[in-house]
Amino acid sequence: MHGKLKPKGSALTRLHVRVRSPHATLGRLVAGGVDMAAAIGRSGLTALKREGDGASPRGRLRIVGGFYRPDRFRVRPRSGVPLLPLRPDDGWCDDAADRNYNRPVRRPYPKSHEAMWRDDHAYDVVLVLDFNLRPRIRGGGSAIFFHLARADFGPTAGCLALSRADMLKLLPRLSTRTFIVFG
C-alpha cells in the first residue's frame, strides 16, 4: 500500500481498479488517495462476462456482504461490512442450470460449486460483490468476489484480490455502500 487512507474514520464510497490494458491481470486498486497492488481475472477485464471466462467484469459493483475464516482470526476482522463466519461446508454454486446458480450452498452439493472453505487462504476474508445477483442471468458469471491475493499476485478466476495486509487496513473503511469501479 502506498500512502495512508484519508480521511480517517469515514467510509469509502468508491474504489477504482486500474489496469494498463484490458488483458492485464495485475492492476492497482485506488482507495481514499492510496493505491495498492491488485490481482484480477486471468483474462483481464470484459464488458460481456460469461461463466468460466476467467475475466473480471467491467463496471461498478457494490459490496453486499462478506465472510471470514474464524479459525484463521482470533476475533472477527474489523470491518464496516458485515462479515459472517465461514463453515467448512460452505460453497457457492456455479452451475448455470441449477436453481441456486450464483448463490451460497451447503456442501456436499450435487451440482457444480466452489468450496468457500479453502486451504490457500484466498477466502480467509472474502467480500461478495453485487455482480449477477438480482436479476441473475444464467451463465452470466458467478462468484465475483473481493478476496485475498496469492503471494505471487497470480490472476484470479474473475475476482479482485489484495494482499492480506492491504485488505485488513481497508476493511474498516468499507461498507455496503462502497462501490468498486472496474476499468
Coordinates of N, CA and C in Angstrom, one line a residue:
M1 N 0.9 -1.2 0.0 CA 0.0 0.0 0.0 C 0.9 1.2 0.0
H2 N 0.6 2.1 -0.9 CA 1.4 3.4 -1.0 C 0.5 4.5 -0.4
G3 N 1.0 5.2 0.6 CA 0.3 6.3 1.3 C -0.6 5.8 2.4
K4 N -1.4 6.7 2.9 CA -2.3 6.4 4.0 C -3.7 6.7 3.6
L5 N -4.6 5.9 4.1 CA -6.0 6.2 3.8 C -6.5 7.4 4.5
K6 N -7.2 8.3 3.8 CA -7.7 9.5 4.3 C -9.1 9.8 3.8
P7 N -10.0 10.6 4.4 CA -9.9 11.0 5.8 C -10.2 9.8 6.7
K8 N -9.5 9.7 7.8 CA -9.7 8.6 8.8 C -11.0 8.6 9.4
G9 N -11.6 7.5 9.6 CA -12.9 7.4 10.2 C -14.1 7.4 9.3
S10 N -14.0 7.8 8.1 CA -15.1 7.9 7.2 C -15.1 6.7 6.2
A11 N -16.3 6.2 5.9 CA -16.4 5.1 5.0 C -16.0 5.5 3.6
L12 N -15.3 4.7 2.8 CA -15.1 4.9 1.4 C -16.3 4.5 0.6
T13 N -16.7 5.4 -0.3 CA -17.8 5.1 -1.2 C -17.5 4.5 -2.5
R14 N -16.2 4.8 -3.0 CA -15.8 4.4 -4.3 C -14.4 4.0 -4.3
L15 N -14.1 2.8 -4.9 CA -12.7 2.3 -5.1 C -12.6 2.1 -6.6
H16 N -11.4 2.3 -7.2 CA -11.2 2.2 -8.6 C -10.1 1.1 -8.9
V17 N -10.4 0.2 -9.8 CA -9.4 -0.8 -10.3 C -8.9 -0.3 -11.6
R18 N -7.6 -0.1 -11.6 CA -6.9 0.4 -12.8 C -6.0 -0.6 -13.4
V19 N -6.0 -0.8 -14.7 CA -5.1 -1.8 -15.4 C -4.5 -1.1 -16.6
R20 N -3.3 -1.5 -17.0 CA -2.6 -0.9 -18.1 C -3.3 -1.3 -19.5
S21 N -3.9 -2.5 -19.5 CA -4.5 -2.9 -20.8 C -5.7 -3.8 -20.4
P22 N -6.7 -4.0 -21.3 CA -7.8 -4.8 -21.0 C -7.5 -6.3 -20.7
H23 N -6.3 -6.7 -21.1 CA -5.9 -8.1 -20.9 C -5.0 -8.3 -19.7
A24 N -4.6 -7.2 -19.0 CA -3.7 -7.3 -17.9 C -4.4 -8.0 -16.7
T25 N -3.6 -8.8 -16.0 CA -4.1 -9.5 -14.8 C -3.7 -8.9 -13.5
L26 N -2.8 -7.9 -13.6 CA -2.3 -7.2 -12.4 C -2.6 -5.8 -12.6
G27 N -3.2 -5.2 -11.6 CA -3.5 -3.7 -11.6 C -3.3 -3.1 -10.3
R28 N -3.9 -1.9 -10.2 CA -3.9 -1.1 -8.9 C -5.3 -0.9 -8.5
L29 N -5.5 -1.0 -7.2 CA -6.7 -0.6 -6.6 C -6.5 0.8 -5.9
V30 N -7.3 1.8 -6.3 CA -7.1 3.1 -5.7 C -8.3 3.4 -4.8
A31 N -7.9 3.7 -3.5 CA -8.9 3.8 -2.5 C -8.5 4.9 -1.5
G32 N -9.3 6.0 -1.4 CA -9.1 7.0 -0.5 C -7.7 7.7 -0.6
G33 N -7.3 7.9 -1.9 CA -6.0 8.5 -2.1 C -4.8 7.6 -2.0
V34 N -5.0 6.3 -1.8 CA -4.0 5.3 -1.7 C -4.1 4.3 -2.9
D35 N -3.0 3.9 -3.4 CA -3.1 2.8 -4.4 C -2.3 1.6 -3.9
M36 N -2.8 0.4 -4.3 CA -2.2 -0.8 -3.8 C -2.3 -1.9 -4.9
A37 N -1.4 -2.8 -4.9 CA -1.4 -3.9 -5.9 C -2.6 -4.7 -5.8
A38 N -3.2 -5.1 -7.0 CA -4.4 -5.9 -7.0 C -4.3 -6.9 -8.2
A39 N -4.8 -8.1 -7.9 CA -4.9 -9.1 -9.0 C -6.3 -9.1 -9.4
I40 N -6.5 -9.3 -10.8 CA -7.8 -9.5 -11.3 C -7.9 -10.8 -12.1
G41 N -8.9 -11.0 -12.9 CA -9.1 -12.2 -13.7 C -8.0 -12.6 -14.7
R42 N -7.8 -13.9 -14.9 CA -6.8 -14.3 -15.8 C -7.0 -13.9 -17.2
S43 N -8.2 -13.5 -17.6 CA -8.5 -13.0 -18.9 C -8.7 -11.5 -18.9
G44 N -8.2 -10.8 -17.9 CA -8.3 -9.3 -17.8 C -9.7 -8.9 -17.5
L45 N -10.1 -7.7 -18.1 CA -11.4 -7.1 -17.9 C -12.3 -7.4 -19.1
T46 N -13.6 -7.5 -18.9 CA -14.5 -7.7 -20.0 C -15.8 -7.0 -19.7
A47 N -16.5 -6.5 -20.8 CA -17.8 -5.9 -20.7 C -18.9 -6.9 -20.8
L48 N -18.5 -8.1 -21.4 CA -19.5 -9.1 -21.6 C -19.1 -10.4 -20.8
K49 N -19.4 -10.4 -19.6 CA -18.9 -11.5 -18.7 C -19.8 -12.8 -18.9
R50 N -19.1 -13.9 -19.0 CA -19.7 -15.2 -19.1 C -19.1 -16.2 -18.1
E51 N -19.9 -17.2 -17.7 CA -19.5 -18.2 -16.7 C -18.2 -18.9 -17.3
G52 N -17.2 -18.9 -16.4 CA -16.0 -19.6 -16.8 C -15.0 -18.9 -17.7
D53 N -15.2 -17.7 -18.0 CA -14.3 -17.0 -19.0 C -13.1 -16.5 -18.3
G54 N -13.0 -16.5 -17.0 CA -11.8 -16.0 -16.3 C -11.6 -14.5 -16.3
A55 N -12.6 -13.8 -16.7 CA -12.4 -12.3 -16.8 C -13.1 -11.6 -15.6
S56 N -12.6 -10.5 -15.2 CA -13.3 -9.6 -14.2 C -14.2 -8.7 -15.0
P57 N -15.4 -8.5 -14.5 CA -16.4 -7.7 -15.2 C -16.1 -6.2 -15.1
R58 N -16.2 -5.5 -16.2 CA -16.1 -4.0 -16.2 C -17.4 -3.5 -15.6
G59 N -17.3 -2.3 -15.0 CA -18.5 -1.7 -14.4 C -18.3 -1.4 -12.9
R60 N -19.4 -1.0 -12.3 CA -19.5 -0.6 -10.9 C -20.2 -1.6 -10.1
L61 N -19.5 -2.2 -9.2 CA -20.1 -3.3 -8.3 C -20.1 -2.9 -6.9
R62 N -21.2 -3.1 -6.2 CA -21.3 -2.7 -4.8 C -20.9 -3.9 -3.9
I63 N -20.3 -3.7 -2.8 CA -20.1 -4.7 -1.8 C -21.4 -5.0 -1.1
V64 N -21.8 -6.2 -1.0 CA -23.1 -6.5 -0.4 C -23.0 -7.3 0.9
G65 N -21.8 -7.8 1.2 CA -21.6 -8.6 2.5 C -20.3 -9.3 2.4
G66 N -20.0 -10.2 3.3 CA -18.8 -10.9 3.3 C -18.7 -12.0 4.3
F67 N -17.6 -12.7 4.3 CA -17.3 -13.9 5.1 C -15.8 -13.8 5.6
Y68 N -15.6 -14.5 6.7 CA -14.2 -14.7 7.1 C -14.0 -16.1 7.7
R69 N -12.8 -16.6 7.8 CA -12.5 -17.9 8.3 C -12.2 -17.7 9.8
P70 N -13.1 -18.1 10.7 CA -13.0 -17.9 12.1 C -11.8 -18.7 12.7
D71 N -11.3 -19.7 12.0 CA -10.1 -20.5 12.5 C -8.8 -19.8 12.2
R72 N -8.9 -18.7 11.4 CA -7.7 -18.0 11.0 C -7.6 -16.6 11.6
F73 N -8.6 -16.3 12.4 CA -8.6 -15.0 13.1 C -9.0 -15.2 14.5
R74 N -8.3 -14.7 15.5 CA -8.7 -14.8 16.9 C -10.1 -14.1 17.1
V75 N -10.3 -13.0 16.5 CA -11.5 -12.2 16.6 C -11.9 -11.9 15.2
R76 N -13.2 -11.6 15.0 CA -13.7 -11.2 13.7 C -12.9 -9.9 13.2
P77 N -12.4 -9.9 12.0 CA -11.7 -8.7 11.5 C -12.5 -7.5 11.6
R78 N -11.9 -6.4 11.9 CA -12.6 -5.1 12.0 C -13.0 -4.7 10.5
S79 N -14.3 -4.5 10.4 CA -14.9 -4.2 9.1 C -16.1 -3.4 9.2
G80 N -16.3 -2.5 8.2 CA -17.6 -1.8 8.0 C -18.6 -2.6 7.3
V81 N -18.2 -3.7 6.7 CA -19.0 -4.7 6.0 C -19.4 -5.8 7.0
P82 N -20.7 -6.2 7.1 CA -21.0 -7.3 7.9 C -20.3 -8.6 7.4
L83 N -19.5 -9.2 8.3 CA -18.8 -10.4 7.9 C -19.4 -11.6 8.7
L84 N -19.8 -12.6 8.0 CA -20.3 -13.9 8.6 C -19.1 -14.9 8.7
P85 N -19.1 -15.7 9.7 CA -18.1 -16.8 9.8 C -18.4 -17.9 8.7
L86 N -17.3 -18.2 8.0 CA -17.5 -19.3 7.1 C -17.5 -20.6 7.8
R87 N -18.1 -21.7 7.3 CA -18.1 -23.0 7.8 C -17.5 -23.9 6.8
P88 N -16.9 -25.1 7.2 CA -16.3 -26.0 6.3 C -17.2 -26.5 5.2
D89 N -18.5 -26.4 5.4 CA -19.4 -26.9 4.4 C -20.0 -25.8 3.5
D90 N -19.5 -24.6 3.6 CA -20.0 -23.5 2.7 C -19.5 -23.7 1.3
G91 N -20.3 -23.4 0.4 CA -20.0 -23.4 -1.1 C -20.7 -22.3 -1.8
W92 N -20.4 -22.2 -3.1 CA -21.1 -21.2 -3.9 C -21.4 -21.9 -5.3
C93 N -22.6 -21.9 -5.7 CA -23.0 -22.7 -6.9 C -22.6 -21.9 -8.1
D94 N -21.9 -22.7 -9.1 CA -21.5 -22.1 -10.3 C -22.1 -22.9 -11.5
D95 N -23.1 -23.7 -11.3 CA -23.8 -24.4 -12.3 C -24.9 -23.6 -12.9
A96 N -24.8 -23.1 -14.1 CA -25.8 -22.2 -14.7 C -27.2 -22.8 -14.8
A97 N -27.2 -24.1 -14.9 CA -28.5 -24.8 -15.0 C -29.2 -25.0 -13.6
D98 N -28.5 -24.8 -12.6 CA -29.1 -25.1 -11.2 C -29.9 -23.9 -10.7
R99 N -30.9 -24.2 -9.9 CA -31.8 -23.1 -9.4 C -31.0 -22.2 -8.4
N100 N -29.9 -22.7 -7.8 CA -29.1 -22.0 -6.9 C -27.9 -21.3 -7.5
Y101 N -27.9 -21.2 -8.8 CA -26.8 -20.6 -9.5 C -26.4 -19.2 -8.9
N102 N -25.1 -19.0 -8.7 CA -24.6 -17.8 -8.1 C -25.2 -17.4 -6.8
R103 N -25.4 -18.5 -6.0 CA -25.9 -18.3 -4.6 C -25.1 -19.2 -3.7
P104 N -25.0 -18.9 -2.4 CA -24.3 -19.8 -1.5 C -25.1 -21.1 -1.3
V105 N -24.4 -22.2 -1.1 CA -25.0 -23.5 -0.9 C -24.2 -24.2 0.2
R106 N -24.8 -25.3 0.7 CA -24.1 -26.2 1.7 C -23.5 -27.4 1.0
R107 N -22.3 -27.7 1.3 CA -21.6 -28.9 0.7 C -21.8 -30.1 1.7
P108 N -21.9 -31.3 1.1 CA -21.8 -31.6 -0.3 C -23.0 -31.1 -1.0
Y109 N -22.8 -30.7 -2.3 CA -23.9 -30.2 -3.1 C -23.8 -30.9 -4.4
P110 N -25.0 -31.4 -4.9 CA -24.9 -32.3 -6.1 C -24.5 -31.6 -7.4
K111 N -24.6 -30.3 -7.5 CA -24.2 -29.6 -8.7 C -22.9 -28.9 -8.6
S112 N -22.3 -28.4 -9.7 CA -21.0 -27.8 -9.7 C -21.1 -26.6 -8.7
H113 N -20.0 -26.5 -7.9 CA -19.9 -25.4 -6.9 C -18.5 -25.2 -6.6
E114 N -18.2 -24.0 -6.0 CA -16.9 -23.7 -5.4 C -16.9 -23.8 -3.9
A115 N -15.9 -24.4 -3.4 CA -15.7 -24.5 -1.9 C -15.3 -23.2 -1.4
M116 N -16.0 -22.6 -0.4 CA -15.6 -21.4 0.2 C -14.6 -21.5 1.3
W117 N -14.5 -22.7 1.9 CA -13.5 -23.0 2.9 C -12.3 -23.6 2.2
R118 N -11.3 -22.8 2.0 CA -10.1 -23.1 1.2 C -8.8 -23.2 2.0
D119 N -7.9 -24.1 1.5 CA -6.6 -24.2 2.2 C -5.7 -23.1 1.8
D120 N -5.9 -22.4 0.7 CA -4.9 -21.5 0.2 C -5.0 -20.0 0.8
H121 N -5.9 -19.8 1.7 CA -6.1 -18.5 2.4 C -6.8 -17.5 1.6
A122 N -7.1 -17.7 0.3 CA -7.7 -16.7 -0.5 C -9.0 -16.2 0.1
Y123 N -9.8 -17.1 0.7 CA -11.1 -16.7 1.3 C -11.0 -16.6 2.8
D124 N -9.9 -16.3 3.4 CA -9.8 -16.0 4.8 C -10.7 -14.8 5.1
V125 N -10.7 -13.9 4.2 CA -11.6 -12.7 4.1 C -12.1 -12.7 2.7
V126 N -13.4 -12.7 2.5 CA -14.0 -12.6 1.1 C -15.3 -11.8 1.2
L127 N -15.3 -10.8 0.3 CA -16.4 -9.9 0.2 C -17.2 -10.2 -1.1
V128 N -18.5 -10.3 -1.0 CA -19.4 -10.6 -2.1 C -19.7 -9.3 -2.8
L129 N -19.5 -9.3 -4.1 CA -19.9 -8.1 -5.0 C -21.2 -8.4 -5.7
D130 N -22.0 -7.3 -6.0 CA -23.3 -7.5 -6.5 C -23.4 -7.8 -8.0
F131 N -22.5 -8.6 -8.5 CA -22.5 -9.0 -9.9 C -23.4 -10.2 -10.1
N132 N -24.4 -10.0 -11.0 CA -25.3 -11.0 -11.5 C -26.0 -11.7 -10.3
L133 N -26.4 -10.9 -9.3 CA -27.2 -11.4 -8.2 C -28.7 -11.2 -8.4
R134 N -29.1 -10.0 -8.7 CA -30.5 -9.7 -9.0 C -30.6 -8.7 -10.1
P135 N -31.2 -9.1 -11.2 CA -31.6 -10.4 -11.6 C -30.4 -11.3 -11.9
R136 N -30.5 -12.6 -11.7 CA -29.5 -13.5 -12.1 C -29.7 -13.9 -13.6
I137 N -28.7 -13.8 -14.4 CA -28.7 -14.3 -15.7 C -27.9 -15.6 -15.8
R138 N -28.6 -16.7 -16.1 CA -27.9 -18.0 -16.1 C -26.7 -17.9 -17.1
G139 N -25.6 -18.3 -16.6 CA -24.4 -18.3 -17.5 C -23.7 -17.0 -17.6
G140 N -24.2 -16.0 -16.8 CA -23.7 -14.6 -16.9 C -22.5 -14.4 -16.0
G141 N -22.1 -15.4 -15.3 CA -20.9 -15.2 -14.4 C -21.4 -15.3 -12.9
S142 N -20.5 -16.0 -12.1 CA -20.9 -16.2 -10.7 C -19.6 -16.1 -9.9
A143 N -19.9 -15.9 -8.6 CA -18.8 -15.9 -7.6 C -17.8 -14.8 -7.8
I144 N -18.3 -13.6 -8.1 CA -17.4 -12.5 -8.3 C -17.2 -11.9 -6.9
F145 N -16.0 -12.1 -6.4 CA -15.7 -11.7 -5.0 C -14.5 -10.7 -5.0
F146 N -14.3 -10.1 -3.8 CA -13.1 -9.3 -3.4 C -12.5 -10.1 -2.3
H147 N -11.3 -10.7 -2.5 CA -10.7 -11.6 -1.6 C -9.2 -11.4 -1.5
L148 N -8.5 -12.3 -0.8 CA -7.1 -12.1 -0.6 C -6.3 -12.7 -1.7
A149 N -5.2 -12.0 -2.1 CA -4.4 -12.5 -3.2 C -3.4 -13.5 -2.8
R150 N -3.0 -14.3 -3.8 CA -1.9 -15.2 -3.6 C -0.6 -14.4 -3.4
A151 N 0.4 -15.0 -2.8 CA 1.7 -14.3 -2.5 C 2.3 -13.8 -3.8
D152 N 2.1 -14.5 -4.9 CA 2.7 -14.0 -6.2 C 1.8 -13.1 -7.0
F153 N 0.6 -12.8 -6.4 CA -0.4 -11.9 -7.1 C -0.8 -12.5 -8.4
G154 N -0.8 -13.9 -8.5 CA -1.3 -14.5 -9.7 C -2.8 -14.1 -10.0
P155 N -3.2 -14.3 -11.2 CA -4.6 -13.9 -11.6 C -5.6 -14.7 -10.9
T156 N -6.8 -14.2 -10.8 CA -8.0 -14.8 -10.2 C -8.8 -15.5 -11.3
A157 N -9.9 -16.0 -10.9 CA -10.9 -16.6 -11.9 C -11.9 -15.5 -12.4
G158 N -11.7 -14.3 -11.9 CA -12.6 -13.2 -12.3 C -12.8 -12.2 -11.2
C159 N -12.3 -12.5 -10.0 CA -12.4 -11.7 -8.8 C -11.4 -10.6 -8.8
L160 N -11.5 -9.8 -7.7 CA -10.5 -8.8 -7.3 C -9.8 -9.3 -6.1
A161 N -8.4 -9.2 -6.0 CA -7.7 -9.7 -4.8 C -6.6 -8.7 -4.4
L162 N -6.5 -8.6 -3.1 CA -5.5 -7.7 -2.5 C -4.6 -8.6 -1.5
S163 N -3.5 -8.0 -1.1 CA -2.7 -8.7 -0.1 C -3.5 -8.7 1.2
R164 N -3.2 -9.6 2.1 CA -3.9 -9.7 3.4 C -3.7 -8.4 4.2
A165 N -2.5 -7.8 4.2 CA -2.2 -6.6 4.9 C -3.0 -5.5 4.4
D166 N -3.1 -5.3 3.1 CA -3.9 -4.2 2.5 C -5.4 -4.4 2.7
M167 N -5.9 -5.6 2.6 CA -7.3 -5.9 2.9 C -7.7 -5.6 4.3
L168 N -6.8 -6.0 5.3 CA -7.1 -5.7 6.7 C -7.1 -4.2 7.0
K169 N -6.2 -3.4 6.3 CA -6.2 -2.0 6.5 C -7.4 -1.3 5.9
L170 N -7.9 -1.9 4.8 CA -9.0 -1.3 4.0 C -10.4 -1.6 4.6
L171 N -10.5 -2.9 5.1 CA -11.8 -3.3 5.6 C -12.6 -2.4 6.5
P172 N -12.0 -1.8 7.5 CA -12.8 -0.9 8.4 C -13.3 0.3 7.7
R173 N -12.8 0.7 6.5 CA -13.3 1.8 5.7 C -14.3 1.5 4.7
L174 N -14.6 0.2 4.5 CA -15.6 -0.3 3.6 C -17.0 -0.4 4.2
S175 N -18.0 -0.4 3.4 CA -19.4 -0.6 3.8 C -20.2 -1.2 2.7
T176 N -21.4 -1.5 3.0 CA -22.3 -2.0 1.9 C -22.8 -0.9 1.0
R177 N -22.3 0.3 1.2 CA -22.5 1.5 0.3 C -21.2 1.7 -0.5
T178 N -20.2 0.9 -0.4 CA -19.0 1.1 -1.2 C -19.1 0.4 -2.5
F179 N -18.7 1.1 -3.6 CA -18.7 0.6 -4.9 C -17.3 0.4 -5.4
I180 N -17.1 -0.6 -6.2 CA -15.8 -0.8 -6.8 C -16.0 -0.6 -8.3
V181 N -15.2 0.3 -8.9 CA -15.3 0.5 -10.3 C -14.2 -0.2 -11.0
F182 N -14.5 -1.1 -11.9 CA -13.5 -1.9 -12.7 C -13.4 -1.3 -14.0
G183 N -12.2 -0.8 -14.4 CA -11.9 -0.3 -15.7 C -12.0 1.2 -15.8

